[in-house]
């Protein structure tokens, strides 16, 4: 068997580092010694000749990397898939390798132009011949994998490379005989690591450390139980010995300067075909279309980045650039993913950006029956805040009750088909739920550069505003509040107890009194401390005027709760003249509905606090309906809850001293949300001042 084994090598007559196409070559141009390179190459040649036949392909001037024959192509049986080099520096090698294979009688397959694949550098057979491991991410394109599977009639397992130092699969991955695998896990994305772990049992995985990886320990030639490589640490030698392998070290430092070592310098040209193995690929492709101000808004970059970040790859098939400033652009992009799961993940993010399938690929949404109340089918599509449509019986149906993190249920009603977002708990047997990512589209407003610049919230949409921008934000929010109030719109406030502790209570009360707030959402605590302040002058036992803790003050809030419980409700306490000021007082006086959602830490609670969380969520959802703006004041949980219930298009202002909260909430990918990192008491006081300015007769309103 071993005597049949053949390798292809190419003498380093013209080898040098002439250009930089990988990180190893950087700083090494013309730094390798020809003599040493020749000597090292010959040593490797000798070692291999002891165990196999070594064929030679003639070296050529002008293609110094031709020594790395692993990149000639990929051989299985008498078939070869030729390499298509990613870098033009190496493309000159292609005809020489092609000629060699043709002369030797191989059936030669060539990939379409512009579909890079770098041969056995990026494709390694499992040593039992069960499947082909194929890398992508730097040199080879994922879309080459289906061709390889078809031509070589083998299962292709795609692995995504993440570390540019390990730009070819064979620099960080080496299948060994007996089902062992020598590899460097950090070179792969997490999905690929999972795929590897699913195929190779733990006791067969020899994961190496970075120190060995950078010595190209994975770039090894395996012949039966021998492993030929540049260098290995003592630890690695021992581990390989324990697994029954003998390491043959042979220095290849001159080739490391070009980013290659033992394996790169060789190509196994005898790879037996396993007759019982056949082609399968899990690579999937879809073509999507994006329309809008793709360049202006950065949408196209974001979309393509998302594809790659999520483990896929893309090809832009068409790009029509809108000619006028106001005209929109259109892109058709072929998206590929190593598996259906990854494709779903990618497509759902693209759908969020407004991507649609090409009309010719347009299909109805896939529906599955709910078979257990409160439980969705496994693969259900998770709804987002964006207005969504689903295609049922050839027609696009608008989804009602749009919100995040629900399922989309389709029901037949006397009025026709209805699609709506439903929470898992609300699903019922008889509902049909949208699964997969087919036949779903979201409608995104396309904003041109001009529109974005003139939108009221645009200047702050770039992320979280810093302290010095607080005043600017306050001005804008005041302006918005004023407009919404004047046109009879709806502002919902969610507030945490910090509003009261920081002295913002009186300002929020003022906003309610002035008609700027149409609903209030919060927990037990905001109400308790608000009333505590009104009844006892303290908030959580701290005197709000003097800012010092009052003796026995920690009991104040319990006394307050007790009093309100005696009255039966906050409204009754107001009626009875027990509560005479504050946020909740103003709500009661002005008929502003509020919902208080309970939590595990609540004392009391107040009679108004809804301790049934499902009911509390429903109350929140009801009060949020039709909102134009949500002001989120220092309450992480209530604000996140509200954010999930609120569809895109509603302006959201999130104020919190903790930047993490602000980022989380204002990062909805739409211009309508803005975050302000600041003290909420200060924010409210500035806001009230600003509103008063707007109403003062001396102020020249912006509309003038
Ligand atoms: N300088 C060559 C390149 O960057 C090195 C190729 C190494 N070959 C390999 N199979 N890893 O393409």
XYZ file of C-alpha atoms and ligand atoms in Angstrom:
716
model
C 0.000 0.000 0.000
C 2.655 2.475 1.132
C 4.786 1.669 -1.910
C 1.935 2.894 -4.077
C 1.825 6.194 -2.291
C 2.898 9.147 -4.422
C 3.562 12.781 -3.693
C 4.122 15.691 -6.010
C 6.812 18.217 -5.186
C 8.454 21.108 -6.998
C 12.137 21.974 -6.481
C 12.805 25.435 -5.032
C 14.964 26.616 -7.978
C 13.021 29.845 -8.239
C 11.728 30.012 -4.703
C 11.878 33.332 -2.899
C 9.597 35.668 -0.983
C 8.827 38.157 -3.729
C 5.511 39.582 -2.551
C 3.179 39.581 0.437
C -0.048 37.614 0.245
C -0.182 36.294 3.800
C 0.984 37.645 7.180
C 4.068 35.392 7.292
C 5.498 37.003 4.189
C 5.337 40.461 5.702
C 8.838 41.734 6.452
C 10.342 38.697 4.751
C 10.650 39.888 1.164
C 13.930 38.466 -0.181
C 14.877 37.416 3.333
C 15.021 33.687 2.761
C 18.308 32.025 1.969
C 18.287 30.114 -1.308
C 20.942 27.651 -0.127
C 19.202 26.894 3.085
C 15.865 26.590 1.311
C 17.353 24.079 -1.141
C 18.894 22.090 1.677
C 15.684 22.044 3.720
C 13.609 21.090 0.718
C 16.009 18.247 -0.125
C 15.847 16.918 3.418
C 12.084 16.767 3.200
C 12.323 15.168 -0.227
C 14.590 12.447 1.181
C 12.354 11.696 4.083
C 9.353 11.285 1.815
C 11.262 9.184 -0.677
C 11.915 6.640 2.056
C 8.204 6.023 2.301
C 6.660 6.992 -1.012
C 7.303 7.831 -4.618
C 7.898 11.514 -5.166
C 7.013 12.978 -8.551
C 8.404 16.339 -9.553
C 6.835 19.109 -11.539
C 9.209 21.531 -13.269
C 9.704 24.813 -11.467
C 9.224 28.018 -13.418
C 10.591 31.493 -13.139
C 8.244 34.185 -11.955
C 6.081 31.871 -9.838
C 8.164 31.478 -6.681
C 5.361 29.904 -4.660
C 5.091 26.985 -7.089
C 7.137 24.986 -4.545
C 3.925 24.772 -2.564
C 2.423 21.971 -4.632
C -0.352 21.414 -2.105
C -1.986 24.298 -3.937
C -1.776 22.645 -7.362
C -5.204 21.157 -6.992
C -7.100 18.498 -5.132
C -6.801 14.870 -6.174
C -9.144 11.994 -5.474
C -8.681 8.779 -7.458
C -7.889 9.810 -10.985
C -9.776 13.071 -10.791
C -8.350 16.446 -9.942
C -9.972 19.774 -9.247
C -7.452 22.404 -10.266
C -6.763 25.370 -8.071
C -8.015 28.804 -8.934
C -5.787 31.089 -6.990
C -7.260 33.969 -5.080
C -4.213 36.187 -5.555
C -3.057 37.110 -9.015
C 0.541 36.562 -7.818
C -0.086 32.818 -7.886
C -2.442 32.532 -10.835
C 0.530 32.063 -13.148
C 1.060 28.595 -11.621
C -2.296 27.288 -12.825
C -1.311 26.326 -16.430
C 1.839 24.502 -15.277
C -0.038 22.361 -12.805
C -2.813 21.776 -15.299
C -0.306 20.532 -17.855
C 1.265 18.154 -15.362
C -2.067 16.601 -14.385
C -3.160 16.253 -17.989
C 0.084 14.561 -18.923
C -0.380 12.091 -16.117
C -3.853 11.246 -17.403
C -5.967 12.746 -14.641
C -9.482 13.916 -15.379
C -9.116 17.617 -14.812
C -11.916 19.847 -13.557
C -11.691 23.594 -13.603
C -13.838 25.886 -11.509
C -15.588 28.865 -13.053
C -13.452 31.965 -13.277
C -13.581 34.116 -10.157
C -14.430 31.209 -7.905
C -11.245 30.771 -5.908
C -10.234 27.424 -4.470
C -6.667 26.626 -3.483
C -6.531 22.852 -3.815
C -5.230 20.565 -1.110
C -4.096 23.642 0.823
C -7.744 24.159 1.641
C -9.196 20.662 1.296
C -8.068 17.665 3.315
C -9.420 14.181 3.082
C -10.322 12.393 6.221
C -7.569 9.740 6.272
C -10.184 6.997 6.249
C -11.614 8.610 3.136
C -15.008 9.169 4.731
C -15.329 12.806 3.751
C -13.455 15.890 2.679
C -12.775 18.718 5.084
C -12.817 21.953 3.131
C -11.783 25.372 4.408
C -13.092 28.770 3.374
C -12.797 32.329 4.556
C -9.493 33.538 3.114
C -8.397 31.831 -0.081
C -11.185 29.467 -1.108
C -14.770 30.453 -1.650
C -17.547 28.488 0.026
C -19.339 28.284 -3.304
C -16.540 26.113 -4.681
C -17.490 23.332 -2.268
C -20.590 22.094 -4.123
C -18.528 21.751 -7.324
C -15.895 19.726 -5.520
C -18.505 17.479 -3.947
C -20.032 16.827 -7.341
C -16.815 16.240 -9.272
C -15.140 14.092 -6.628
C -18.385 12.455 -5.531
C -17.635 12.905 -1.868
C -19.188 14.527 1.152
C -17.725 17.957 1.771
C -17.640 19.356 5.292
C -17.083 23.096 5.195
C -14.968 24.773 7.881
C -14.584 28.497 8.237
C -11.141 29.922 8.934
C -10.973 32.969 11.189
C -7.321 33.770 11.858
C -5.435 35.227 8.924
C -2.203 33.595 10.063
C -3.902 30.303 9.303
C -5.257 31.268 5.925
C -5.189 27.766 4.435
C -6.883 24.822 6.105
C -3.641 22.816 6.050
C -1.920 25.428 8.220
C -4.104 24.582 11.216
C -5.709 21.225 10.511
C -4.250 17.808 9.800
C -6.308 14.625 9.662
C -4.169 11.655 10.734
C -4.578 7.941 10.204
C -6.785 6.034 12.599
C -9.305 8.856 12.646
C -7.049 11.193 14.659
C -7.053 14.895 14.070
C -4.247 17.330 14.805
C -5.609 20.869 14.804
C -5.601 24.356 16.256
C -9.203 25.128 17.342
C -8.921 28.944 17.651
C -8.305 29.137 13.911
C -11.962 28.211 13.317
C -15.262 29.846 14.107
C -17.419 28.313 16.787
C -19.805 26.698 14.360
C -16.923 24.926 12.606
C -15.501 23.801 15.916
C -18.840 22.246 16.705
C -18.868 20.494 13.344
C -15.375 19.131 14.018
C -16.356 17.961 17.478
C -19.391 16.200 16.104
C -17.273 14.220 13.652
C -14.157 13.501 15.660
C -14.434 11.821 19.061
C -12.732 13.656 21.954
C -10.039 10.989 22.369
C -9.108 11.362 18.719
C -8.724 15.137 18.795
C -5.221 16.440 19.319
C -5.763 20.153 19.809
C -2.501 22.073 19.824
C -1.387 25.289 21.472
C -0.561 28.499 19.670
C 3.197 27.994 20.174
C 3.050 24.777 18.122
C 0.584 26.224 15.664
C 2.892 29.090 14.730
C 5.644 26.551 14.115
C 3.297 24.997 11.560
C 2.932 21.774 13.540
C -0.379 21.148 11.783
C 1.237 21.548 8.390
C 2.365 17.948 8.561
C 2.624 15.069 6.137
C 1.124 11.903 7.540
C 2.235 8.541 6.195
C 0.719 5.698 8.201
C 1.960 6.317 11.754
C 4.639 8.830 10.770
C 4.078 12.544 10.937
C 6.599 14.757 9.186
C 6.681 18.372 10.308
C 8.873 21.403 10.848
C 8.912 21.311 14.633
C 6.927 20.159 17.638
C 7.102 20.949 21.345
C 7.947 18.163 23.778
C 4.357 18.149 24.950
C 3.011 17.664 21.477
C 5.555 14.961 20.710
C 4.439 13.080 23.752
C 0.783 13.385 22.905
C 1.377 12.164 19.387
C 3.544 9.320 20.691
C 0.780 8.315 23.099
C -1.575 8.132 20.152
C 0.903 5.843 18.403
C 2.557 8.350 16.043
C 6.216 8.888 15.367
C 7.219 12.483 14.699
C 9.888 13.216 12.141
C 11.043 16.793 12.516
C 12.717 18.482 9.617
C 13.519 22.178 9.648
C 11.630 24.229 7.088
C 12.259 27.719 8.429
C 13.000 29.201 5.005
C 9.565 28.192 3.772
C 7.861 29.433 6.920
C 8.863 32.890 5.711
C 6.409 32.424 2.853
C 3.764 30.915 5.111
C 4.261 27.255 4.285
C 5.922 24.101 5.608
C 5.977 20.328 5.086
C 2.410 19.770 3.980
C 2.341 22.829 1.702
C 5.443 21.590 -0.085
C 3.767 18.317 -1.043
C 0.652 17.103 -2.738
C -0.610 13.604 -2.229
C -1.547 12.495 -5.725
C -2.724 9.024 -4.781
C -5.882 9.242 -2.771
C -7.937 6.062 -2.929
C -11.634 6.418 -3.643
C -14.031 4.854 -1.159
C -16.655 3.229 -3.341
C -19.392 3.409 -0.757
C -18.992 7.162 -0.233
C -20.885 9.663 -2.306
C -21.385 13.329 -2.766
C -23.266 15.350 -0.240
C -22.805 18.968 0.540
C -24.599 20.938 3.128
C -23.665 24.220 1.490
C -26.829 26.137 0.662
C -27.242 29.191 -1.508
C -30.002 31.738 -1.892
C -30.212 34.869 -3.927
C -31.607 37.915 -2.208
C -32.398 41.403 -3.332
C -31.835 44.596 -1.368
C -33.204 47.949 -2.370
C -32.815 51.398 -0.949
C -30.128 53.954 -0.357
C -27.691 51.119 -0.065
C -24.517 53.152 -0.150
C -25.706 56.312 1.564
C -27.115 54.416 4.475
C -24.308 51.875 4.624
C -26.936 49.163 4.256
C -25.035 47.122 1.721
C -21.892 47.041 3.873
C -23.899 46.053 6.866
C -25.638 43.283 4.937
C -22.444 41.822 3.513
C -20.657 42.051 6.861
C -23.523 40.207 8.496
C -23.255 37.400 5.978
C -19.573 36.917 6.727
C -19.864 37.451 10.482
C -22.486 34.751 10.607
C -20.275 32.262 8.783
C -21.515 32.605 5.216
C -20.100 33.998 2.047
C -21.532 36.117 -0.728
C -21.255 37.054 -4.320
C -22.745 40.297 -5.561
C -24.484 39.299 -8.778
C -25.876 42.673 -9.717
C -25.555 46.141 -8.407
C -27.539 48.972 -9.901
C -26.411 52.211 -8.484
C -29.148 54.820 -8.337
C -27.964 57.661 -10.503
C -29.547 60.626 -8.807
C -29.009 61.509 -5.192
C -32.587 60.633 -4.402
C -32.812 57.446 -6.440
C -32.399 54.122 -4.749
C -29.928 51.376 -5.570
C -30.598 47.689 -5.990
C -28.300 44.773 -5.267
C -28.750 41.108 -5.965
C -26.554 39.005 -3.775
C -25.978 35.289 -3.761
C -25.543 34.178 -0.192
C -23.987 30.831 0.667
C -23.788 29.116 4.003
C -22.151 25.879 5.124
C -25.444 24.480 6.399
C -29.139 25.119 6.571
C -28.909 26.327 10.167
C -26.310 28.921 9.308
C -28.340 29.961 6.267
C -31.361 30.531 8.476
C -29.353 32.630 10.880
C -27.954 34.717 8.050
C -31.237 35.149 6.252
C -33.121 36.210 9.311
C -30.636 39.014 9.876
C -30.891 39.983 6.217
C -34.674 39.940 6.377
C -34.381 42.403 9.263
C -32.473 44.676 6.918
C -35.269 44.458 4.396
C -33.805 41.823 2.066
C -36.218 39.840 -0.077
C -35.846 36.758 -2.192
C -35.716 37.350 -5.912
C -39.203 37.246 -7.399
C -38.407 34.103 -9.351
C -37.321 32.358 -6.146
C -40.221 33.718 -4.200
C -42.068 31.031 -2.353
C -44.862 30.825 0.162
C -43.871 30.906 3.796
C -43.523 27.453 5.332
C -46.209 26.817 7.901
C -46.376 24.185 10.581
C -49.194 23.279 12.918
C -49.077 24.035 16.574
C -49.563 20.653 18.214
C -49.377 21.713 21.832
C -50.815 24.852 23.351
C -48.131 27.386 24.198
C -45.435 25.626 22.179
C -44.221 26.537 18.694
C -42.820 24.101 16.122
C -39.031 23.842 16.511
C -37.925 25.858 13.578
C -40.283 28.811 14.106
C -39.352 32.210 12.740
C -38.692 34.651 15.574
C -40.372 37.979 14.953
C -38.615 41.339 15.102
C -39.674 44.934 15.651
C -39.853 45.603 11.911
C -43.101 45.640 9.976
C -43.255 42.179 8.450
C -45.180 40.453 5.686
C -45.484 36.757 5.028
C -46.419 35.122 1.776
C -49.374 32.773 2.038
C -51.109 31.260 -1.009
C -49.119 33.537 -3.277
C -50.075 36.705 -1.441
C -48.202 38.913 0.949
C -50.087 39.264 4.221
C -49.147 41.983 6.681
C -48.356 40.754 10.169
C -50.425 42.375 12.908
C -49.355 43.151 16.461
C -45.769 43.401 15.320
C -43.357 42.901 18.182
C -40.094 41.256 18.910
C -39.512 37.662 19.996
C -42.875 36.257 19.060
C -43.931 33.640 16.526
C -45.998 34.508 13.469
C -49.281 32.656 13.555
C -51.603 32.376 10.590
C -55.275 31.894 11.217
C -58.179 31.590 8.869
C -60.902 34.018 9.922
C -64.198 34.860 8.256
C -62.432 37.968 6.896
C -59.682 35.888 5.364
C -56.183 34.967 6.386
C -54.759 36.817 9.318
C -51.105 36.816 10.320
C -50.058 38.054 13.694
C -47.259 38.014 16.178
C -48.077 35.795 19.084
C -46.100 35.092 22.183
C -45.235 31.445 22.688
C -47.636 31.161 25.591
C -50.508 32.405 23.450
C -50.103 29.814 20.689
C -52.957 27.401 20.423
C -53.530 24.086 18.758
C -55.036 25.008 15.410
C -52.673 27.906 14.809
C -50.270 27.539 11.945
C -46.871 29.036 12.593
C -44.304 30.353 10.123
C -41.122 28.271 10.214
C -37.805 28.624 8.374
C -37.010 31.908 6.627
C -38.830 31.465 3.353
C -41.597 33.803 2.205
C -40.932 36.457 4.845
C -40.025 40.074 4.235
C -39.749 43.171 6.321
C -40.539 46.621 5.143
C -37.787 49.036 5.949
C -38.142 52.694 5.317
C -35.423 53.764 2.944
C -33.795 56.903 4.127
C -31.651 58.942 1.862
C -28.770 60.990 3.127
C -30.942 64.103 3.136
C -33.837 62.490 4.899
C -31.582 61.167 7.577
C -29.983 64.503 8.102
C -33.237 66.317 8.481
C -34.948 63.743 10.658
C -35.368 65.148 14.104
C -33.585 62.295 15.766
C -30.929 61.752 13.205
C -28.074 63.663 14.743
C -28.101 61.418 17.735
C -28.804 58.198 16.004
C -25.165 57.358 15.522
C -25.201 55.668 18.909
C -25.047 56.721 22.464
C -24.736 60.398 23.082
C -21.986 61.566 25.341
C -22.382 63.943 28.243
C -21.737 67.070 26.240
C -24.520 66.199 23.886
C -27.090 65.823 26.630
C -28.356 69.335 26.235
C -28.748 68.934 22.537
C -30.722 65.753 23.073
C -32.883 67.428 25.677
C -33.722 70.183 23.202
C -34.740 67.688 20.597
C -36.786 65.571 22.967
C -38.542 68.655 24.298
C -39.352 69.674 20.777
C -40.764 66.254 19.981
C -42.788 66.099 23.193
C -44.285 69.431 22.429
C -45.266 68.404 18.932
C -46.738 65.094 20.019
C -48.774 66.758 22.727
C -50.058 69.448 20.410
C -51.234 66.981 17.819
C -52.873 64.738 20.394
C -50.295 61.979 20.103
C -49.155 59.504 22.694
C -46.065 59.403 24.868
C -45.502 56.480 27.186
C -43.011 56.725 30.020
C -41.352 53.756 31.683
C -39.616 54.792 34.843
C -37.569 53.200 37.567
C -37.312 54.311 41.227
C -34.038 56.077 40.431
C -36.188 58.818 38.934
C -37.408 59.549 42.458
C -34.067 58.963 44.232
C -32.336 61.426 41.926
C -34.899 64.130 42.510
C -36.595 63.723 39.156
C -40.002 62.980 40.669
C -41.189 66.571 40.708
C -40.160 67.019 37.072
C -41.861 63.876 35.909
C -44.940 64.952 37.855
C -44.736 68.261 36.047
C -44.630 66.501 32.676
C -47.723 64.519 33.573
C -49.502 67.647 34.753
C -48.663 69.492 31.581
C -50.091 66.738 29.415
C -46.810 65.409 28.029
C -47.362 61.855 29.274
C -50.215 59.618 28.172
C -49.314 56.442 30.060
C -46.887 55.406 32.769
C -45.259 52.003 33.110
C -43.069 50.872 35.934
C -42.660 48.539 38.854
C -43.886 48.569 42.422
C -40.842 50.577 43.475
C -41.339 53.759 41.482
C -44.830 54.104 42.867
C -43.754 53.283 46.419
C -40.906 55.783 46.510
C -42.904 58.434 44.714
C -45.628 58.184 47.319
C -43.073 57.923 50.107
C -41.646 61.191 48.949
C -45.009 62.830 48.832
C -46.109 61.522 52.223
C -42.868 61.563 54.198
C -40.415 63.678 52.212
C -37.971 60.812 51.780
C -37.115 58.398 49.048
C -35.865 55.055 50.320
C -35.423 56.766 53.665
C -33.282 59.602 52.316
C -34.472 63.117 52.951
C -34.977 64.565 49.523
C -34.346 68.152 50.550
C -31.245 67.657 52.636
C -29.938 64.546 50.954
C -29.273 62.691 54.189
C -30.635 59.447 55.535
C -33.363 59.951 58.092
C -33.294 57.901 61.263
C -35.640 54.967 60.843
C -36.149 56.022 57.239
C -35.659 52.503 55.934
C -39.109 51.716 57.310
C -40.791 54.601 55.565
C -41.598 52.796 52.371
C -43.236 49.941 54.253
C -45.419 52.343 56.176
C -46.406 53.944 52.904
C -47.257 50.613 51.350
C -49.282 49.718 54.394
C -51.235 52.963 54.232
C -52.055 52.548 50.554
C -53.063 48.957 51.148
C -55.447 50.185 53.800
C -56.959 52.633 51.305
C -57.338 49.898 48.688
C -55.557 51.633 45.837
C -53.443 54.619 44.925
C -56.467 56.343 43.409
C -58.413 55.928 46.629
C -55.497 57.303 48.633
C -55.534 60.351 46.383
C -59.287 60.714 46.762
C -58.968 60.518 50.528
C -56.392 63.262 50.529
C -53.656 60.957 51.809
C -51.459 61.335 48.744
C -51.276 64.952 47.731
C -48.500 65.216 45.220
C -46.021 63.333 43.084
C -46.006 61.385 39.862
C -48.740 58.902 40.676
C -50.870 61.645 42.212
C -50.732 63.555 38.938
C -51.551 60.398 36.995
C -54.650 59.820 39.092
C -55.666 63.482 38.917
C -55.264 63.677 35.174
C -56.626 60.261 34.355
C -53.343 59.033 32.992
C -53.407 55.240 32.997
C -50.504 53.463 34.611
C -49.449 49.843 34.922
C -47.218 48.610 37.699
C -45.571 45.260 37.092
C -44.511 43.276 40.131
C -41.244 41.455 40.726
C -39.712 39.019 43.161
C -38.221 41.769 45.319
C -41.376 43.750 45.845
C -42.427 44.625 49.364
C -46.119 44.809 49.980
C -46.920 45.105 47.169
C -49.088 48.110 46.526
C -52.643 47.044 45.745
C -52.195 48.423 42.225
C -49.156 46.300 41.462
C -49.932 43.436 39.119
C -48.105 40.418 40.491
C -49.315 38.151 37.720
C -46.559 38.889 35.225
C -48.439 37.650 32.218
C -51.253 40.024 33.044
C -48.734 42.785 33.696
C -47.207 42.236 30.247
C -50.660 42.435 28.730
C -51.369 45.691 30.544
C -48.080 47.094 29.292
C -48.833 46.020 25.730
C -52.249 47.664 25.877
C -50.914 50.947 27.162
C -48.189 50.915 24.529
C -50.577 50.539 21.645
C -50.447 53.524 19.340
C -47.512 55.160 21.119
C -45.537 57.758 19.182
C -42.716 57.927 21.657
C -41.489 55.948 24.624
C -39.362 57.685 27.230
C -37.358 55.107 29.146
C -36.101 56.509 32.387
C -33.566 54.449 34.290
C -35.255 51.144 34.429
C -33.451 48.391 32.677
C -35.924 45.545 33.005
C -39.087 47.515 32.356
C -37.459 49.261 29.442
C -36.232 46.061 27.845
C -39.669 44.560 28.275
C -41.181 47.600 26.632
C -38.583 47.599 23.859
C -39.551 44.065 22.937
C -43.208 44.970 22.670
C -42.677 48.056 20.597
C -42.550 47.875 16.815
C -40.084 49.897 14.778
C -41.283 53.402 13.972
C -41.970 54.385 17.572
C -39.430 56.913 18.811
C -37.562 55.701 21.850
C -35.450 57.760 24.188
C -33.518 55.812 26.757
C -31.915 57.652 29.648
C -29.685 55.787 32.040
C -26.463 56.431 33.891
C -25.254 52.992 32.812
C -23.975 53.072 29.221
C -24.562 49.329 28.837
C -28.295 49.765 29.386
C -28.440 52.654 26.973
C -26.560 50.794 24.280
C -28.714 47.738 24.644
C -31.908 49.715 24.333
C -31.044 52.287 21.774
C -29.359 49.821 19.449
C -32.442 48.958 17.457
C -30.835 49.751 14.163
C -33.273 52.526 13.457
C -33.001 56.276 13.534
C -35.932 56.500 15.872
C -34.084 55.437 18.965
C -31.605 57.438 20.910
C -29.703 56.832 24.099
C -28.527 59.335 26.654
C -26.031 58.399 29.302
C -26.705 60.756 32.170
C -28.302 61.182 35.563
C -32.016 60.853 35.035
C -32.916 63.520 37.622
C -30.717 65.997 35.805
C -32.158 64.989 32.452
C -35.719 65.536 33.631
C -34.914 68.880 35.154
C -33.299 70.068 31.914
C -36.211 68.722 29.950
C -38.754 70.622 32.021
C -36.713 73.807 31.736
C -36.534 73.370 28.002
C -40.268 72.751 27.703
C -40.985 75.834 29.728
C -38.751 77.793 27.386
C -40.695 76.473 24.434
C -43.933 77.718 25.907
C -42.610 81.077 27.023
C -43.779 83.925 24.805
C -40.203 85.140 24.403
C -39.083 81.977 22.785
C -39.087 81.888 19.045
C -40.208 78.423 18.239
C -38.368 76.500 15.570
C -41.387 76.361 13.347
C -41.162 80.086 12.691
N 3.074 31.935 -0.048
C 2.125 30.916 -0.320
C 0.723 31.519 -0.322
O 0.496 32.414 0.451
C 2.220 29.828 0.688
C 1.314 28.686 0.397
C 1.341 27.644 1.436
N 0.591 26.519 1.037
C -0.251 25.865 1.780
N -0.831 24.816 1.295
N -0.615 26.287 2.968
O -0.089 31.131 -1.066
